[in-house]
Amino acid sequence: MWGSRCVGRARVGDNDEVTTRTSVRAARLDQVCADAVGVARGAITEVEPSDIGDHLEAVAEGDRVVTHFFESHLAGYKGWRWAVTVTRVPRSRHVTVCETVLLPGPDAMLAPAWLPWNERVQAGDLGVGDLMPTAPDDDRLAPGYVLSDDPAVEEVSWELGLGRSRVMSMEGRMETAQRWYEGEAGPEAPISTAAPRNARCGTCGFYLPLAGAMRGMFGVCGNLYAPDDAKAVSADHGCGAHSEALLGATEQPVEELPTVYDDSEVEAVAVSRAPGSVEAGEPAEPYGHS
């Protein structure tokens, strides 16, 4: 089948418009090659015959070039298809095999898209003895001799003989700060939201502020009993181990018990009456008695 379409206009000679056309011819299914189902099936020799299923379809790839598709029964290749391409020379009925390959079908089970190792590595993947090289053009780092906007970085990097070859760039610091603030070290971490509202790290005695441009926002926890000990936390992070977290002493009422005497422990003592004192039933003594 032939078709045509207008693809552009050009001007020649007397500036009249000339319409240019291109022709597109669809591949026609060669019947001789399409009938060579047995030849195509026999070309699949890498597996057992039971791994080859029913013939699915024959697709024209070009002049006297046809691809046959067979269902695959290989374990782990659900939805895949065997594809065998055959052809023949003009005016010949002898069909030959071009190639045999296993291809995924529309509903095939496929592996995830491949990613470079540096995009697959996640935080915490580095183990004991592992090496993780840093790319020379890593945007998070800058040469130590380049002036930055962080006085603390410049003070260290310009020390003669002690300077680091590379230091964190502004982009690297901003990326780090964003990651820390949105993670377990930020104010929205579960342990932070569960802590008292005024128990923030920036007001804690165990909070050790970082140096440089990160000082105003982050510090390191130095509380042995805190879950973030030795970790960088934001100033508005918090937990229940704040240095000013004191247990309030609530007054408990004291129940008064009746006084109990043990008669066996009471010693009887004779007490003499003072002069002038008489018993209630005795007659009064005369005045002047001594």
mmCIF file of C-alpha atoms in Angstrom:
data_model
loop_
_atom_site.group_PDB
_atom_site.id
_atom_site.type_symbol
_atom_site.label_atom_id
_atom_site.label_comp_id
_atom_site.label_asym_id
_atom_site.label_seq_id
_atom_site.Cartn_x
_atom_site.Cartn_y
_atom_site.Cartn_z
ATOM 1 C CA MET A 1 0.000 0.000 0.000
ATOM 2 C CA TRP A 2 1.318 3.348 -0.949
ATOM 3 C CA GLY A 3 0.597 6.654 0.707
ATOM 4 C CA SER A 4 1.685 10.243 0.385
ATOM 5 C CA ARG A 5 1.656 13.340 2.530
ATOM 6 C CA CYS A 6 2.670 16.967 2.184
ATOM 7 C CA VAL A 7 5.839 17.673 4.120
ATOM 8 C CA GLY A 8 6.858 21.167 2.992
ATOM 9 C CA ARG A 9 6.810 23.876 0.390
ATOM 10 C CA ALA A 10 9.667 25.415 -1.607
ATOM 11 C CA ARG A 11 10.004 28.227 -4.154
ATOM 12 C CA VAL A 12 11.967 27.798 -7.377
ATOM 13 C CA GLY A 13 12.573 29.829 -10.481
ATOM 14 C CA ASP A 14 9.710 32.266 -10.771
ATOM 15 C CA ASN A 15 8.967 32.062 -7.035
ATOM 16 C CA ASP A 16 5.943 29.834 -7.586
ATOM 17 C CA GLU A 17 5.173 27.460 -4.726
ATOM 18 C CA VAL A 18 6.157 23.858 -5.301
ATOM 19 C CA THR A 19 4.692 21.097 -3.125
ATOM 20 C CA THR A 20 7.084 18.265 -2.221
ATOM 21 C CA ARG A 21 5.812 14.794 -1.308
ATOM 22 C CA THR A 22 7.375 11.683 0.158
ATOM 23 C CA SER A 23 6.116 8.161 -0.300
ATOM 24 C CA VAL A 24 5.767 5.632 2.506
ATOM 25 C CA ARG A 25 5.211 1.970 1.729
ATOM 26 C CA ALA A 26 4.044 -0.409 4.436
ATOM 27 C CA ALA A 27 5.789 -3.755 4.681
ATOM 28 C CA ARG A 28 3.754 -6.540 3.096
ATOM 29 C CA LEU A 29 3.611 -9.933 4.761
ATOM 30 C CA ASP A 30 5.453 -12.482 2.634
ATOM 31 C CA GLN A 31 3.266 -15.568 2.581
ATOM 32 C CA VAL A 32 6.114 -18.031 2.036
ATOM 33 C CA CYS A 33 7.947 -16.738 5.089
ATOM 34 C CA ALA A 34 4.718 -16.520 7.071
ATOM 35 C CA ASP A 35 4.019 -20.200 6.399
ATOM 36 C CA ALA A 36 7.456 -21.259 7.676
ATOM 37 C CA VAL A 37 6.245 -21.741 11.266
ATOM 38 C CA GLY A 38 7.970 -25.114 11.567
ATOM 39 C CA VAL A 39 11.275 -23.694 10.340
ATOM 40 C CA ALA A 40 11.054 -20.896 12.900
ATOM 41 C CA ARG A 41 10.171 -23.233 15.768
ATOM 42 C CA GLY A 42 13.020 -25.572 14.894
ATOM 43 C CA ALA A 43 15.499 -22.679 15.098
ATOM 44 C CA ILE A 44 14.949 -22.388 18.877
ATOM 45 C CA THR A 45 17.545 -24.900 20.019
ATOM 46 C CA GLU A 46 18.895 -23.358 23.225
ATOM 47 C CA VAL A 47 16.051 -24.731 25.396
ATOM 48 C CA GLU A 48 13.887 -27.808 25.782
ATOM 49 C CA PRO A 49 10.917 -28.177 23.389
ATOM 50 C CA SER A 50 8.575 -27.901 26.369
ATOM 51 C CA ASP A 51 9.827 -24.333 26.935
ATOM 52 C CA ILE A 52 8.348 -23.265 23.582
ATOM 53 C CA GLY A 53 4.630 -22.596 23.553
ATOM 54 C CA ASP A 54 2.048 -21.899 20.892
ATOM 55 C CA HIS A 55 2.670 -19.786 17.818
ATOM 56 C CA LEU A 56 1.298 -16.308 18.521
ATOM 57 C CA GLU A 57 1.697 -14.275 15.337
ATOM 58 C CA ALA A 58 3.826 -13.470 12.286
ATOM 59 C CA VAL A 59 4.851 -9.857 11.707
ATOM 60 C CA ALA A 60 6.245 -8.432 8.476
ATOM 61 C CA GLU A 61 9.544 -6.639 9.064
ATOM 62 C CA GLY A 62 10.341 -5.817 5.436
ATOM 63 C CA ASP A 63 10.430 -7.325 1.947
ATOM 64 C CA ARG A 64 10.448 -11.108 2.433
ATOM 65 C CA VAL A 65 11.406 -10.687 6.104
ATOM 66 C CA VAL A 66 8.989 -12.029 8.744
ATOM 67 C CA THR A 67 9.305 -12.489 12.512
ATOM 68 C CA HIS A 68 7.447 -15.358 14.172
ATOM 69 C CA PHE A 69 6.494 -15.084 17.848
ATOM 70 C CA PHE A 70 6.073 -18.095 20.117
ATOM 71 C CA GLU A 71 4.875 -18.261 23.698
ATOM 72 C CA SER A 72 7.647 -18.854 26.245
ATOM 73 C CA HIS A 73 7.298 -21.339 29.104
ATOM 74 C CA LEU A 74 10.666 -20.585 30.676
ATOM 75 C CA ALA A 75 10.576 -20.261 34.467
ATOM 76 C CA GLY A 76 10.990 -16.638 35.532
ATOM 77 C CA TYR A 77 10.078 -15.236 32.098
ATOM 78 C CA LYS A 78 6.345 -14.799 32.442
ATOM 79 C CA GLY A 79 4.904 -12.880 29.504
ATOM 80 C CA TRP A 80 8.062 -13.185 27.373
ATOM 81 C CA ARG A 81 8.035 -14.460 23.775
ATOM 82 C CA TRP A 82 10.427 -16.279 21.474
ATOM 83 C CA ALA A 83 11.053 -14.194 18.355
ATOM 84 C CA VAL A 84 12.470 -15.891 15.248
ATOM 85 C CA THR A 85 13.122 -13.815 12.120
ATOM 86 C CA VAL A 86 13.180 -15.615 8.738
ATOM 87 C CA THR A 87 13.721 -14.466 5.161
ATOM 88 C CA ARG A 88 14.192 -15.721 1.610
ATOM 89 C CA VAL A 89 15.832 -14.475 -1.571
ATOM 90 C CA PRO A 90 13.697 -13.254 -4.490
ATOM 91 C CA ARG A 91 12.028 -15.977 -6.595
ATOM 92 C CA SER A 92 13.022 -18.658 -4.080
ATOM 93 C CA ARG A 93 10.836 -20.629 -1.746
ATOM 94 C CA HIS A 94 13.711 -21.657 0.496
ATOM 95 C CA VAL A 95 13.379 -19.911 3.865
ATOM 96 C CA THR A 96 16.407 -19.263 6.064
ATOM 97 C CA VAL A 97 16.679 -18.103 9.686
ATOM 98 C CA CYS A 98 18.153 -14.680 10.449
ATOM 99 C CA GLU A 99 18.116 -14.595 14.254
ATOM 100 C CA THR A 100 16.444 -16.053 17.340
ATOM 101 C CA VAL A 101 15.891 -14.028 20.492
ATOM 102 C CA LEU A 102 13.752 -13.959 23.646
ATOM 103 C CA LEU A 103 11.822 -10.686 23.914
ATOM 104 C CA PRO A 104 9.438 -9.275 26.524
ATOM 105 C CA GLY A 105 5.772 -9.174 25.575
ATOM 106 C CA PRO A 106 3.229 -6.470 26.424
ATOM 107 C CA ASP A 107 2.558 -8.031 29.846
ATOM 108 C CA ALA A 108 6.069 -9.320 30.532
ATOM 109 C CA MET A 109 7.640 -9.229 33.961
ATOM 110 C CA LEU A 110 10.639 -6.905 33.650
ATOM 111 C CA ALA A 111 13.482 -5.979 35.951
ATOM 112 C CA PRO A 112 13.587 -2.407 37.285
ATOM 113 C CA ALA A 113 15.281 0.174 35.103
ATOM 114 C CA TRP A 114 19.057 0.132 35.518
ATOM 115 C CA LEU A 115 20.560 2.913 37.603
ATOM 116 C CA PRO A 116 24.224 3.815 38.104
ATOM 117 C CA TRP A 117 25.674 2.677 41.427
ATOM 118 C CA ASN A 118 25.908 6.212 42.770
ATOM 119 C CA GLU A 119 22.138 6.612 42.283
ATOM 120 C CA ARG A 120 21.304 3.251 43.824
ATOM 121 C CA VAL A 121 23.277 3.755 47.039
ATOM 122 C CA GLN A 122 21.137 4.886 49.942
ATOM 123 C CA ALA A 123 22.021 6.468 53.260
ATOM 124 C CA GLY A 124 23.462 3.873 55.625
ATOM 125 C CA ASP A 125 24.542 1.423 52.882
ATOM 126 C CA LEU A 126 28.249 1.960 53.551
ATOM 127 C CA GLY A 127 29.541 -0.887 55.695
ATOM 128 C CA VAL A 128 32.760 -1.744 57.486
ATOM 129 C CA GLY A 129 35.628 -1.938 54.983
ATOM 130 C CA ASP A 130 33.593 -0.450 52.086
ATOM 131 C CA LEU A 131 35.035 2.339 49.934
ATOM 132 C CA MET A 132 32.842 4.968 48.296
ATOM 133 C CA PRO A 133 34.855 7.207 45.955
ATOM 134 C CA THR A 134 33.747 10.781 45.415
ATOM 135 C CA ALA A 135 33.570 12.132 41.866
ATOM 136 C CA PRO A 136 36.123 14.866 41.037
ATOM 137 C CA ASP A 137 33.301 17.137 39.861
ATOM 138 C CA ASP A 138 30.993 16.545 42.837
ATOM 139 C CA ASP A 139 28.883 19.697 43.217
ATOM 140 C CA ARG A 140 28.838 19.302 46.992
ATOM 141 C CA LEU A 141 32.579 20.011 47.205
ATOM 142 C CA ALA A 142 34.762 22.923 46.205
ATOM 143 C CA PRO A 143 38.569 23.319 46.119
ATOM 144 C CA GLY A 144 39.967 24.401 49.460
ATOM 145 C CA TYR A 145 41.778 27.388 47.961
ATOM 146 C CA VAL A 146 38.553 28.902 46.584
ATOM 147 C CA LEU A 147 37.045 31.594 48.802
ATOM 148 C CA SER A 148 33.614 30.687 50.115
ATOM 149 C CA ASP A 149 30.941 32.485 52.073
ATOM 150 C CA ASP A 150 31.770 30.576 55.258
ATOM 151 C CA PRO A 151 34.514 32.199 57.385
ATOM 152 C CA ALA A 152 35.035 28.988 59.354
ATOM 153 C CA VAL A 153 35.759 27.051 56.166
ATOM 154 C CA GLU A 154 38.192 29.661 54.909
ATOM 155 C CA GLU A 155 40.015 29.796 58.241
ATOM 156 C CA VAL A 156 40.744 26.075 58.062
ATOM 157 C CA SER A 157 41.367 25.761 54.350
ATOM 158 C CA TRP A 158 43.959 28.550 54.251
ATOM 159 C CA GLU A 159 46.117 27.192 57.092
ATOM 160 C CA LEU A 160 49.526 26.522 55.584
ATOM 161 C CA GLY A 161 50.211 22.812 55.366
ATOM 162 C CA LEU A 162 46.973 21.885 57.121
ATOM 163 C CA GLY A 163 44.401 22.966 54.587
ATOM 164 C CA ARG A 164 42.033 20.412 53.065
ATOM 165 C CA SER A 165 42.154 19.953 49.315
ATOM 166 C CA ARG A 166 38.370 20.227 49.098
ATOM 167 C CA VAL A 167 35.686 21.638 51.376
ATOM 168 C CA MET A 168 31.902 21.674 51.231
ATOM 169 C CA SER A 169 30.488 24.156 48.770
ATOM 170 C CA MET A 170 27.442 26.325 49.439
ATOM 171 C CA GLU A 171 25.324 23.912 47.425
ATOM 172 C CA GLY A 172 26.622 21.007 49.466
ATOM 173 C CA ARG A 173 25.864 22.738 52.769
ATOM 174 C CA MET A 174 22.369 23.721 51.686
ATOM 175 C CA GLU A 175 21.639 20.179 50.517
ATOM 176 C CA THR A 176 22.908 18.776 53.810
ATOM 177 C CA ALA A 177 20.929 21.256 55.894
ATOM 178 C CA GLN A 178 17.730 20.480 53.993
ATOM 179 C CA ARG A 179 18.230 16.736 54.392
ATOM 180 C CA TRP A 180 18.917 16.989 58.126
ATOM 181 C CA TYR A 181 16.023 19.363 58.762
ATOM 182 C CA GLU A 182 13.496 17.154 56.962
ATOM 183 C CA GLY A 183 14.802 13.915 58.517
ATOM 184 C CA GLU A 184 15.077 12.427 61.988
ATOM 185 C CA ALA A 185 17.174 15.402 63.165
ATOM 186 C CA GLY A 186 14.512 18.010 62.411
ATOM 187 C CA PRO A 187 11.516 19.405 64.286
ATOM 188 C CA GLU A 188 9.015 17.071 62.590
ATOM 189 C CA ALA A 189 10.660 13.849 63.748
ATOM 190 C CA PRO A 190 8.313 11.696 65.873
ATOM 191 C CA ILE A 191 10.469 12.019 68.989
ATOM 192 C CA SER A 192 10.539 15.802 68.561
ATOM 193 C CA THR A 193 6.794 16.236 68.150
ATOM 194 C CA ALA A 194 6.174 14.031 71.199
ATOM 195 C CA ALA A 195 8.509 16.083 73.422
ATOM 196 C CA PRO A 196 7.287 19.050 75.471
ATOM 197 C CA ARG A 197 6.887 22.188 73.404
ATOM 198 C CA ASN A 198 9.615 24.091 75.224
ATOM 199 C CA ALA A 199 12.088 21.176 75.248
ATOM 200 C CA ARG A 200 14.036 22.328 72.183
ATOM 201 C CA CYS A 201 17.687 21.440 71.547
ATOM 202 C CA GLY A 202 18.735 25.073 71.122
ATOM 203 C CA THR A 203 17.950 25.724 74.795
ATOM 204 C CA CYS A 204 19.434 22.457 76.103
ATOM 205 C CA GLY A 205 22.694 22.440 78.063
ATOM 206 C CA PHE A 206 23.861 19.345 76.158
ATOM 207 C CA TYR A 207 23.562 21.111 72.773
ATOM 208 C CA LEU A 208 26.935 21.745 71.078
ATOM 209 C CA PRO A 209 26.517 24.251 68.193
ATOM 210 C CA LEU A 210 28.341 23.591 64.946
ATOM 211 C CA ALA A 211 30.909 26.023 63.600
ATOM 212 C CA GLY A 212 30.563 28.285 60.601
ATOM 213 C CA ALA A 213 27.424 29.005 58.643
ATOM 214 C CA MET A 214 25.639 25.943 60.092
ATOM 215 C CA ARG A 215 26.057 27.185 63.672
ATOM 216 C CA GLY A 216 22.791 29.077 63.872
ATOM 217 C CA MET A 217 20.706 26.112 62.788
ATOM 218 C CA PHE A 218 22.425 22.883 63.840
ATOM 219 C CA GLY A 219 24.449 21.403 66.655
ATOM 220 C CA VAL A 220 25.510 18.037 68.060
ATOM 221 C CA CYS A 221 23.736 16.354 70.966
ATOM 222 C CA GLY A 222 26.085 15.525 73.846
ATOM 223 C CA ASN A 223 23.624 13.835 76.193
ATOM 224 C CA LEU A 224 24.650 10.227 76.867
ATOM 225 C CA TYR A 225 21.055 9.189 77.533
ATOM 226 C CA ALA A 226 19.446 10.971 74.584
ATOM 227 C CA PRO A 227 18.591 8.974 71.433
ATOM 228 C CA ASP A 228 20.432 11.564 69.304
ATOM 229 C CA ASP A 229 23.689 11.455 71.285
ATOM 230 C CA ALA A 230 26.681 12.272 69.029
ATOM 231 C CA LYS A 231 24.325 13.189 66.170
ATOM 232 C CA ALA A 232 23.675 16.520 64.471
ATOM 233 C CA VAL A 233 20.252 17.955 65.339
ATOM 234 C CA SER A 234 18.456 21.159 64.453
ATOM 235 C CA ALA A 235 18.073 23.849 67.084
ATOM 236 C CA ASP A 236 14.286 23.367 67.076
ATOM 237 C CA HIS A 237 14.546 19.579 67.419
ATOM 238 C CA GLY A 238 13.660 18.156 70.805
ATOM 239 C CA CYS A 239 13.346 15.117 73.032
ATOM 240 C CA GLY A 240 12.507 14.165 76.582
ATOM 241 C CA ALA A 241 16.146 14.274 77.726
ATOM 242 C CA HIS A 242 16.340 18.100 77.795
ATOM 243 C CA SER A 243 18.738 19.402 80.415
ATOM 244 C CA GLU A 244 15.962 21.416 82.095
ATOM 245 C CA ALA A 245 13.440 18.591 82.193
ATOM 246 C CA LEU A 246 12.830 18.333 85.973
ATOM 247 C CA LEU A 247 10.314 16.129 87.674
ATOM 248 C CA GLY A 248 7.808 18.272 89.547
ATOM 249 C CA ALA A 249 7.388 17.207 93.197
ATOM 250 C CA THR A 250 3.679 16.944 93.945
ATOM 251 C CA GLU A 251 2.537 17.311 97.548
ATOM 252 C CA GLN A 252 1.028 14.124 98.950
ATOM 253 C CA PRO A 253 -1.341 14.447 101.928
ATOM 254 C CA VAL A 254 -0.042 12.735 105.078
ATOM 255 C CA GLU A 255 -2.575 10.596 106.877
ATOM 256 C CA GLU A 256 -2.463 11.098 110.641
ATOM 257 C CA LEU A 257 -2.604 7.898 112.596
ATOM 258 C CA PRO A 258 -3.929 7.727 116.205
ATOM 259 C CA THR A 259 -1.274 7.705 118.914
ATOM 260 C CA VAL A 260 -0.807 4.241 120.312
ATOM 261 C CA TYR A 261 0.684 3.651 123.757
ATOM 262 C CA ASP A 262 2.151 0.439 125.032
ATOM 263 C CA ASP A 263 1.200 0.170 128.691
ATOM 264 C CA SER A 264 4.042 -2.261 129.340
ATOM 265 C CA GLU A 265 6.510 0.480 128.487
ATOM 266 C CA VAL A 266 4.944 3.088 130.837
ATOM 267 C CA GLU A 267 6.722 3.557 134.169
ATOM 268 C CA ALA A 268 4.639 4.753 137.099
ATOM 269 C CA VAL A 269 6.298 7.701 138.873
ATOM 270 C CA ALA A 270 5.159 9.174 142.253
ATOM 271 C CA VAL A 271 4.692 12.902 142.006
ATOM 272 C CA SER A 272 4.620 14.990 145.221
ATOM 273 C CA ARG A 273 2.084 17.734 145.458
ATOM 274 C CA ALA A 274 3.384 21.238 145.647
ATOM 275 C CA PRO A 275 2.830 23.159 148.919
ATOM 276 C CA GLY A 276 -0.715 24.453 149.288
ATOM 277 C CA SER A 277 -2.235 21.929 146.954
ATOM 278 C CA VAL A 278 -4.901 19.614 148.332
ATOM 279 C CA GLU A 279 -7.079 16.947 147.014
ATOM 280 C CA ALA A 280 -10.547 17.974 146.002
ATOM 281 C CA GLY A 281 -12.179 16.051 148.889
ATOM 282 C CA GLU A 282 -9.855 17.330 151.682
ATOM 283 C CA PRO A 283 -10.611 20.422 153.864
ATOM 284 C CA ALA A 284 -8.774 23.577 152.948
ATOM 285 C CA GLU A 285 -5.593 24.353 154.797
ATOM 286 C CA PRO A 286 -5.363 27.526 156.849
ATOM 287 C CA TYR A 287 -3.691 30.511 155.368
ATOM 288 C CA GLY A 288 -0.021 30.935 156.232
ATOM 289 C CA HIS A 289 0.768 27.220 155.961
ATOM 290 C CA SER A 290 4.218 26.584 154.715
#
